[in-house]
Coordinates of C-alpha atoms in Angstrom, one line a residue:
M1 CA 77.1 125.5 107.9
I2 CA 79.2 126.3 110.5
Y3 CA 78.4 124.7 113.6
R4 CA 78.9 126.9 116.9
P5 CA 78.6 125.2 120.6
V6 CA 76.2 127.1 122.6
P7 CA 77.3 127.4 125.9
A8 CA 75.5 124.6 128.3
R9 CA 73.9 125.1 131.9
L10 CA 76.1 123.2 133.8
P11 CA 75.7 121.8 137.6
V12 CA 79.5 122.8 138.1
P13 CA 81.3 126.2 137.8
A14 CA 82.8 126.6 134.6
G15 CA 86.4 126.5 135.9
L16 CA 85.8 123.3 137.3
G17 CA 83.9 122.2 134.6
R18 CA 86.6 122.8 132.2
L19 CA 89.2 121.2 134.3
L20 CA 87.2 117.9 134.5
V21 CA 86.9 118.2 130.8
L22 CA 90.9 118.2 130.7
I23 CA 91.1 115.8 133.1
T24 CA 89.0 113.4 131.2
V25 CA 91.3 113.9 127.7
F26 CA 94.0 113.0 130.1
V27 CA 92.7 109.8 131.3
C28 CA 91.3 108.9 127.6
A29 CA 94.7 109.7 125.9
A30 CA 96.4 107.2 128.6
C31 CA 94.1 104.7 127.8
G32 CA 94.4 105.3 124.3
L33 CA 98.0 104.9 124.1
V34 CA 98.2 101.6 126.6
Y35 CA 95.4 100.2 123.8
E36 CA 98.0 100.5 121.2
L37 CA 100.7 99.5 123.3
E38 CA 99.1 96.6 124.1
L39 CA 98.3 95.3 120.5
V40 CA 102.1 95.9 119.7
A41 CA 103.4 94.2 122.8
L42 CA 100.8 90.9 121.9
A43 CA 101.4 90.7 118.3
S44 CA 105.1 91.1 118.6
Y45 CA 104.9 87.9 121.0
L46 CA 102.4 86.1 118.8
I47 CA 103.3 87.0 115.5
G48 CA 107.2 87.9 115.7
D49 CA 108.9 90.6 114.1
S50 CA 108.3 93.8 116.5
V51 CA 109.3 96.1 114.0
T52 CA 106.6 95.0 111.0
Q53 CA 103.8 94.5 113.9
A54 CA 104.4 98.0 115.5
S55 CA 104.6 99.7 111.9
V56 CA 101.2 98.1 110.9
V57 CA 99.6 98.9 114.4
L58 CA 100.9 102.2 114.3
S59 CA 100.0 103.3 110.7
V60 CA 96.7 101.6 110.8
M61 CA 95.7 103.3 114.1
V62 CA 97.0 106.9 113.0
F63 CA 95.1 106.5 109.7
A64 CA 91.7 105.5 111.3
M65 CA 92.3 108.4 114.0
G66 CA 92.1 110.6 110.8
V67 CA 88.6 108.5 109.7
G68 CA 87.3 108.9 113.4
S69 CA 87.9 113.2 113.3
L70 CA 85.9 113.5 110.0
L71 CA 83.3 110.7 111.3
A72 CA 82.9 112.5 114.7
K73 CA 81.4 116.0 112.7
R74 CA 78.5 114.4 112.4
L75 CA 77.8 113.9 116.5
R76 CA 78.9 117.5 117.5
R77 CA 75.3 118.7 117.8
R78 CA 75.0 115.8 120.5
A79 CA 78.5 116.0 121.8
A80 CA 77.6 114.6 124.6
L81 CA 75.9 111.7 124.2
G82 CA 78.1 111.1 121.1
F83 CA 81.1 111.4 123.4
A84 CA 79.4 108.9 126.2
A85 CA 78.9 106.3 123.2
V86 CA 82.5 106.9 121.6
E87 CA 83.7 106.0 125.3
A88 CA 81.5 102.8 126.0
L89 CA 82.2 101.5 122.9
L90 CA 86.2 102.2 122.9
A91 CA 86.6 100.6 127.0
L92 CA 84.7 97.6 125.6
V93 CA 86.8 97.0 122.4
G94 CA 90.0 97.9 123.8
G95 CA 89.7 96.3 127.2
L96 CA 88.8 92.9 125.3
S97 CA 91.4 93.6 122.5
A98 CA 94.2 91.6 123.8
M99 CA 91.8 88.3 125.1
A100 CA 90.5 88.6 121.7
L101 CA 93.6 88.7 119.8
Y102 CA 94.9 85.8 122.1
A103 CA 92.0 83.7 121.5
C104 CA 92.4 84.1 117.6
F105 CA 95.9 83.0 117.9
A106 CA 94.9 80.0 120.0
W107 CA 92.0 78.4 118.6
Y108 CA 92.4 79.7 114.9
G109 CA 96.2 79.8 114.5
R110 CA 96.3 83.4 112.9
A111 CA 96.2 86.6 114.6
W112 CA 96.8 89.2 111.8
P113 CA 93.4 89.7 110.6
A114 CA 92.1 90.2 114.4
L115 CA 95.1 92.8 114.8
V116 CA 94.4 95.0 111.9
V117 CA 90.6 95.0 112.6
F118 CA 91.3 96.1 116.3
S119 CA 93.8 98.8 115.4
L120 CA 91.4 99.8 113.0
V121 CA 88.2 100.0 115.1
I122 CA 90.2 101.5 118.1
G123 CA 91.9 104.1 116.4
V124 CA 88.5 105.2 114.8
L125 CA 87.3 105.6 118.1
I126 CA 90.5 107.2 119.4
G127 CA 90.2 109.5 116.5
A128 CA 86.6 111.0 117.3
E129 CA 87.2 111.9 120.8
V130 CA 89.3 115.1 120.4
P131 CA 86.6 116.8 118.2
L132 CA 83.9 115.8 120.7
L133 CA 85.7 117.0 123.6
M134 CA 86.5 120.2 121.7
T135 CA 82.8 120.6 121.2
L136 CA 82.1 120.0 125.1
I137 CA 85.2 122.4 126.3
Q138 CA 83.3 125.1 123.9
R139 CA 80.1 124.2 125.7
V140 CA 81.8 124.8 129.2
R141 CA 82.8 128.3 128.1
R142 CA 83.5 129.8 124.7
Q143 CA 87.2 130.8 124.1
D144 CA 89.2 131.3 120.9
A145 CA 89.8 128.0 119.0
G146 CA 93.6 128.5 119.1
G147 CA 93.5 128.5 122.9
A148 CA 91.0 125.4 123.3
V149 CA 93.5 123.2 120.9
A150 CA 96.5 124.2 122.8
D151 CA 94.9 122.9 126.1
L152 CA 93.2 120.1 125.0
F153 CA 96.7 118.6 123.1
A154 CA 98.7 119.5 126.3
A155 CA 96.6 117.6 128.4
D156 CA 96.3 114.7 125.3
Y157 CA 100.2 114.5 125.3
V158 CA 100.7 114.4 129.2
G159 CA 98.1 111.6 129.3
A160 CA 99.9 109.7 126.4
L161 CA 103.2 110.0 128.1
V162 CA 101.5 108.7 131.5
G163 CA 99.8 105.6 129.7
G164 CA 103.1 105.0 127.7
L165 CA 105.2 105.0 131.1
A166 CA 102.4 103.0 133.0
F167 CA 102.3 100.3 130.5
P168 CA 105.7 98.3 130.9
F169 CA 106.4 99.7 134.4
L170 CA 102.8 99.4 136.4
L171 CA 100.2 97.4 134.2
L172 CA 102.3 94.4 133.0
P173 CA 104.2 93.6 135.9
M174 CA 101.4 93.8 138.2
L175 CA 98.6 92.9 135.8
G176 CA 99.7 91.1 132.6
Q177 CA 98.5 91.9 129.4
L178 CA 94.9 90.5 129.5
T179 CA 94.3 91.9 133.0
G180 CA 95.7 95.1 132.4
A181 CA 93.6 95.7 129.0
L182 CA 90.6 95.1 130.9
V183 CA 91.5 97.5 133.7
T184 CA 92.2 100.2 131.2
G185 CA 89.0 99.9 129.5
A186 CA 87.2 100.4 132.8
I187 CA 88.9 103.4 133.7
N188 CA 88.1 104.7 130.3
A189 CA 84.4 103.8 130.6
V190 CA 84.1 105.5 134.0
A191 CA 86.0 108.7 132.9
G192 CA 83.9 108.9 129.9
G193 CA 80.8 108.1 131.6
A194 CA 81.3 110.3 134.6
L195 CA 82.0 113.3 132.6
V196 CA 79.1 113.3 130.6
L197 CA 76.4 112.4 133.4
A198 CA 78.3 114.9 135.8
V199 CA 78.7 117.9 134.1
F200 CA 76.9 117.4 130.5
R201 CA 73.7 115.7 131.8
G202 CA 71.5 118.8 131.1
D203 CA 72.6 118.1 127.2
L204 CA 70.9 114.9 128.1
S205 CA 67.2 113.6 128.2
A206 CA 66.0 111.6 130.8
R207 CA 65.9 108.6 128.5
A208 CA 69.6 109.5 127.3
R209 CA 70.8 109.7 131.0
R210 CA 69.4 106.4 131.7
T211 CA 70.5 104.8 128.3
V212 CA 74.3 106.0 129.4
T213 CA 74.4 104.9 132.7
A214 CA 73.1 101.0 131.6
A215 CA 75.4 101.1 128.8
N216 CA 78.4 101.8 130.7
A217 CA 77.4 99.3 133.6
L218 CA 77.1 97.0 131.3
V219 CA 80.8 97.5 129.7
L220 CA 82.0 97.3 133.1
A221 CA 80.1 94.0 134.0
L222 CA 81.3 92.7 130.8
L223 CA 84.8 93.7 131.7
A224 CA 84.7 92.6 135.5
L225 CA 83.4 89.5 134.3
C226 CA 86.0 88.8 131.7
S227 CA 88.8 89.8 134.4
A228 CA 87.4 87.1 136.5
L229 CA 87.7 84.7 133.6
T230 CA 91.3 85.6 132.7
G231 CA 92.8 82.7 134.7
P232 CA 90.5 80.0 133.3
F233 CA 90.7 81.8 129.9
E234 CA 94.5 81.6 130.0
R235 CA 94.7 77.9 130.9
A236 CA 92.3 76.9 127.9
A237 CA 94.5 78.9 125.4
R238 CA 97.7 77.3 126.6
H239 CA 96.1 73.8 126.2
A240 CA 94.3 74.6 122.6
V241 CA 98.3 76.2 121.8
Y242 CA 100.5 73.6 123.8
G243 CA 98.1 70.7 124.5
G244 CA 96.1 69.5 127.8
D245 CA 99.4 68.4 129.8
V246 CA 100.8 71.9 130.8
R247 CA 102.8 71.6 134.0
V248 CA 104.2 75.2 134.4
A249 CA 103.1 78.5 132.6
V250 CA 104.9 81.6 133.5
R251 CA 104.9 84.8 132.4
T252 CA 108.5 87.2 133.2
E253 CA 109.0 90.6 132.0
L254 CA 110.8 89.1 129.1
Q255 CA 108.9 86.2 128.1
E256 CA 106.4 83.7 128.4
I257 CA 108.0 80.2 130.0
V258 CA 105.7 76.6 129.2
L259 CA 106.7 73.4 130.6
T260 CA 104.4 70.3 128.9
G261 CA 104.5 67.0 129.3
G262 CA 106.7 65.2 131.7
G263 CA 104.7 62.8 133.7
R264 CA 104.0 59.3 134.0
G265 CA 102.3 57.8 130.5
G266 CA 102.1 61.1 129.3
R267 CA 103.9 63.2 126.9
P268 CA 107.4 63.8 127.2
L269 CA 108.6 67.2 128.3
A270 CA 108.5 69.9 126.6
L271 CA 109.9 73.5 127.2
F272 CA 108.3 76.4 124.8
L273 CA 109.8 80.1 125.3
N274 CA 107.6 82.7 123.7
G275 CA 105.5 80.1 122.2
R276 CA 108.9 78.5 120.3
L277 CA 109.9 74.8 121.4
R278 CA 113.5 75.1 123.0
A279 CA 113.7 71.1 124.4
A280 CA 111.5 67.8 124.1
G281 CA 111.5 64.7 125.5
E282 CA 115.0 63.2 126.4
S283 CA 116.2 64.0 122.9
S284 CA 119.4 65.9 122.8
R285 CA 119.9 66.1 119.1
Y286 CA 119.8 69.9 119.0
Q287 CA 122.3 70.6 121.7
E288 CA 124.7 67.8 120.0
A289 CA 124.2 69.2 117.0
L290 CA 125.3 72.8 118.2
V291 CA 127.7 72.1 120.8
R292 CA 129.8 68.9 119.5
P293 CA 131.6 70.6 116.3
A294 CA 132.3 73.8 118.4
T295 CA 134.0 71.8 121.1
A296 CA 136.1 69.3 119.0
G297 CA 139.4 71.9 119.3
P298 CA 140.3 73.5 122.5
H299 CA 137.3 73.9 124.7
R300 CA 139.1 74.6 128.3
R301 CA 136.7 77.8 129.1
V302 CA 133.4 77.6 127.2
L303 CA 130.9 80.7 127.1
V304 CA 127.2 79.9 126.7
L305 CA 124.9 82.9 125.5
G306 CA 121.6 82.2 125.8
G307 CA 120.6 78.5 126.7
G308 CA 119.2 79.1 130.3
D309 CA 117.7 75.7 130.0
G310 CA 120.8 74.2 130.7
L311 CA 120.8 71.7 128.0
A312 CA 123.5 73.2 125.9
V313 CA 125.7 73.4 129.1
R314 CA 124.7 69.9 130.2
E315 CA 126.5 68.8 126.4
V316 CA 129.4 71.1 127.2
L317 CA 130.3 69.7 130.4
R318 CA 129.8 65.9 128.7
R319 CA 133.4 66.9 127.2
P320 CA 136.5 66.2 128.8
G321 CA 138.6 68.8 129.5
V322 CA 136.3 71.5 130.3
A323 CA 137.4 73.9 133.2
A324 CA 135.1 76.4 133.3
V325 CA 131.6 77.7 131.6
T326 CA 130.0 80.9 131.7
V327 CA 126.3 81.0 130.7
V328 CA 125.0 84.4 130.2
E329 CA 121.1 84.0 130.3
P330 CA 118.9 87.5 130.4
D331 CA 115.6 85.8 132.3
A332 CA 116.3 84.8 135.6
A333 CA 113.2 82.7 135.6
V334 CA 114.4 80.3 133.2
V335 CA 117.5 79.7 135.1
R336 CA 115.6 79.2 138.3
L337 CA 113.2 77.1 136.4
A338 CA 116.2 74.8 135.1
R339 CA 117.4 74.2 138.6
T340 CA 114.6 73.4 140.6
D341 CA 111.9 71.6 137.9
P342 CA 112.3 67.8 138.6
G343 CA 111.7 67.1 134.9
L344 CA 113.9 69.7 133.5
R345 CA 116.5 68.9 136.2
R346 CA 116.5 65.4 134.6
L347 CA 116.4 66.7 131.4
N348 CA 119.5 69.0 131.8
G349 CA 121.4 66.4 134.1
D350 CA 121.7 68.9 136.9
A351 CA 124.1 71.2 134.9
Y352 CA 123.7 74.2 137.2
T353 CA 125.1 71.9 140.3
D354 CA 128.5 71.5 138.7
P355 CA 130.8 74.1 140.5
R356 CA 132.5 74.9 137.0
V357 CA 129.2 76.6 136.0
A358 CA 129.0 80.1 136.8
V359 CA 125.9 82.2 135.7
A360 CA 125.4 85.7 134.6
H361 CA 122.0 87.6 134.3
A362 CA 122.2 90.4 132.0
D363 CA 121.4 90.9 127.8
P364 CA 124.1 89.2 126.2
F365 CA 124.9 92.2 124.0
A366 CA 125.4 94.4 127.0
W367 CA 127.5 91.4 129.0
L368 CA 130.2 91.1 126.0
R369 CA 130.6 94.9 125.6
R370 CA 131.1 95.4 129.3
A371 CA 133.6 92.0 129.5
A372 CA 136.8 93.3 130.8
A373 CA 139.6 93.2 127.9
D374 CA 141.9 91.7 130.4
E375 CA 140.1 88.4 131.2
A376 CA 141.1 85.3 129.6
P377 CA 139.3 84.6 126.5
F378 CA 137.1 82.0 126.0
D379 CA 137.8 78.8 123.6
V380 CA 134.4 78.2 122.6
E381 CA 131.3 80.7 122.4
V382 CA 127.9 78.7 121.8
C383 CA 125.0 81.3 120.7
D384 CA 121.8 79.2 121.8
L385 CA 119.7 81.9 120.8
P386 CA 116.0 81.9 119.4
G387 CA 117.2 82.7 115.9
P388 CA 117.3 86.0 114.0
D389 CA 113.5 86.2 113.8
G390 CA 113.1 85.8 117.5
P391 CA 113.3 88.7 120.2
G392 CA 116.1 90.6 119.7
G393 CA 117.2 89.0 116.7
A394 CA 118.4 92.1 115.0
K395 CA 120.8 93.1 117.5
L396 CA 121.8 89.4 118.7
Y397 CA 122.6 88.5 115.2
S398 CA 124.4 91.8 114.1
Q399 CA 127.7 92.6 113.4
E400 CA 128.2 94.6 116.1
F401 CA 127.2 91.5 118.1
Y402 CA 129.8 89.2 116.5
G403 CA 132.2 91.6 116.7
L404 CA 132.0 92.0 120.6
A405 CA 132.0 88.2 120.7
A406 CA 135.1 87.7 118.4
R407 CA 137.3 89.8 120.5
R408 CA 136.2 87.6 123.6
L409 CA 137.6 84.1 121.1
A410 CA 141.1 82.8 121.8
P411 CA 143.3 82.4 118.6
G412 CA 142.4 79.1 117.4
G413 CA 138.7 79.4 119.1
R414 CA 135.5 78.6 117.6
L415 CA 132.0 80.1 118.0
V416 CA 128.7 78.6 116.9
V417 CA 125.3 80.2 116.2
H418 CA 121.8 78.6 115.8
A419 CA 120.8 80.3 112.6
G420 CA 117.5 79.4 112.0
R421 CA 116.4 77.1 109.4
V422 CA 118.3 76.6 106.0
S423 CA 115.6 75.8 103.8
G424 CA 112.7 77.7 105.5
N425 CA 114.3 81.2 105.2
A426 CA 117.7 81.1 103.4
H427 CA 117.7 84.6 103.1
D428 CA 118.1 85.1 106.8
F429 CA 120.6 82.0 107.3
W430 CA 123.1 83.3 104.7
T431 CA 122.9 86.9 106.2
V432 CA 123.9 85.6 109.6
D433 CA 126.9 83.6 107.6
A434 CA 127.7 86.9 105.9
T435 CA 127.8 88.9 109.6
L436 CA 129.9 86.3 110.5
R437 CA 132.4 86.6 107.9
S438 CA 132.3 90.4 108.2
V439 CA 133.9 90.4 111.2
G440 CA 136.7 88.2 110.2
L441 CA 135.7 84.7 111.2
T442 CA 135.7 81.9 108.7
T443 CA 132.3 79.8 108.8
E444 CA 131.1 76.5 107.8
A445 CA 127.3 75.8 107.3
Y446 CA 125.7 72.8 108.4
R447 CA 121.8 71.3 109.4
A448 CA 120.4 68.6 111.4
G449 CA 117.1 67.6 112.4
A450 CA 115.0 65.3 114.2
A451 CA 111.1 64.3 114.4
G452 CA 110.5 66.5 111.5
E453 CA 112.4 69.8 113.0
E454 CA 115.5 70.8 111.1
W455 CA 117.8 73.4 112.7
G456 CA 120.6 75.5 110.8
F457 CA 124.4 76.4 112.4
L458 CA 126.9 78.2 111.4
L459 CA 130.6 76.8 112.5
A460 CA 132.9 80.2 112.7
G461 CA 136.4 79.8 113.7
R462 CA 139.6 82.2 113.9
A463 CA 143.2 81.1 112.7
E464 CA 145.8 80.1 115.5
E465 CA 147.8 83.1 114.2
D466 CA 144.8 85.9 114.4
A467 CA 144.8 88.0 117.3
P468 CA 141.9 89.3 119.2
G469 CA 140.9 92.2 117.1
R470 CA 142.5 91.4 114.2
G471 CA 141.4 90.1 110.6
A472 CA 138.3 92.0 110.5
E473 CA 139.0 92.6 106.6
R474 CA 139.5 88.9 105.6
G475 CA 137.1 86.3 106.5
G476 CA 138.8 84.0 104.3
G477 CA 140.8 81.1 104.7
P478 CA 139.8 77.3 105.8
P479 CA 136.7 76.8 107.6
P480 CA 136.7 75.4 110.8
A481 CA 137.3 71.7 111.4
G482 CA 135.1 69.5 113.5
L483 CA 131.8 68.7 111.6
P484 CA 132.1 64.8 111.8
E485 CA 131.8 65.2 115.5
A486 CA 128.4 66.0 114.7
S487 CA 128.0 63.1 112.3
A488 CA 126.1 61.0 114.9
V489 CA 123.4 63.2 115.5
G490 CA 122.7 63.7 111.3
A491 CA 124.5 66.9 110.9
R492 CA 125.0 67.6 107.3
S493 CA 127.3 69.9 105.5
V494 CA 125.5 72.7 103.7
V495 CA 127.1 74.2 100.4
R496 CA 127.0 77.9 100.0
P497 CA 124.8 78.4 97.0
P498 CA 126.1 80.8 94.4
G499 CA 124.7 84.5 95.3
A500 CA 124.4 83.8 98.5
A501 CA 126.9 86.7 99.4
E502 CA 124.3 88.6 101.5
P503 CA 125.4 92.0 102.9
P504 CA 125.9 91.7 106.8
S505 CA 123.4 92.6 109.4
T506 CA 124.0 95.8 111.4
L507 CA 122.2 97.6 114.1
M508 CA 121.3 100.5 111.8
R509 CA 120.5 98.2 108.7
P510 CA 119.4 94.8 109.9
R511 CA 118.6 93.0 107.0
Y512 CA 116.4 89.9 108.2
D513 CA 113.1 89.4 107.3
E514 CA 113.7 91.6 104.3

């Protein structure tokens, strides 16, 4: 039996009623895309590997939207009430999704199951919107199905565009992830409830109108309460993740920066970037293992890519004969904290007060690409980056990136890379090795560790007779000497196992986490 909507008796003119429906479509589409982007962004931060998280969220949500569209067929006879219920539930679930996902990560250590569940539920609810809105717009004024679909999808796509742009440029910078999701949920609830109560209240009984009003008021109250509690919630979640002595917690456009400890009688100072431990206590084993082998040869001019905390810079400045150090750090907030925080300044030895140090706030890939060919090359390049599985890993551990870095390397110069754990993810480690060798550099693998941590490094070099830009076809020859320089910090050579000749990783074919 085919359901044909019966025109409703509206409290507003048909033209205005139709416009209000299309405005609601616009708002709901914008909110739906914000929920989607919130899940992708938060999952990428909490779990890592943004490509995988985006693929999971998008595929699950698209599938769930199809399921929601089918389920909405059962609600068409009471489309106004059904739409009000869907929007109230979507506002509540979508608004609380970011907070719930963060809570699962902080207190249970696993955000993956929550990511899938929220993607599924939100997708079902978003999928139910369009069939119900199609029924409502036909209740305003009967028109051919093709015209109604065209109008609805035009409003839907424009709303998605606005939501997609508002998320990175408005919601995240001004409100943050948690409050941004809650505000989006409130807008969603108001839009859905207002349309039904203002335009289609004649389709509802008095009891249904009271129920819709109470449900939306309850949703808005819960979202407002959670918004008021985001500060205490974030502090409690950080304490669950980092311990109870968090001193500094800053969320920048690029990452979350957390400093813990450093007080008298408490834990040693520790620096976390996006949940990853970057520095701990007074120990400098990681920085020594990273810098000493690379600076065993010529090291008059040194380039540090990343390393905004200043710890690698401190280690470089300890070497006699260093004339200039250039630091390329994309996040100015990290450098600002390294310059001003007493604990971090003590840890990095006030490295940024040294007149030999110059700082450029730029993406390392873009900076290397813009570097003038006539500028003096660097004797040493230190890649103090999060690892191939970290933010920007595919780009900052690619053949193209190392090709640009090799172009700025002086003949006889050295480049050192933190390439992750050798034993934890050997595939990624040896892929970094193959990628370095693919641009004409010789490599030597080594590892170091402290306090249960293990780091894998690759020391790459160019022969004295090589000119910049040459040797891309080689990748042979003796490995760079200098590993004994790191023996004091427990560095050990790693032998390339048979069959470890992984294909290089490129921008078009990233090979990490395969």
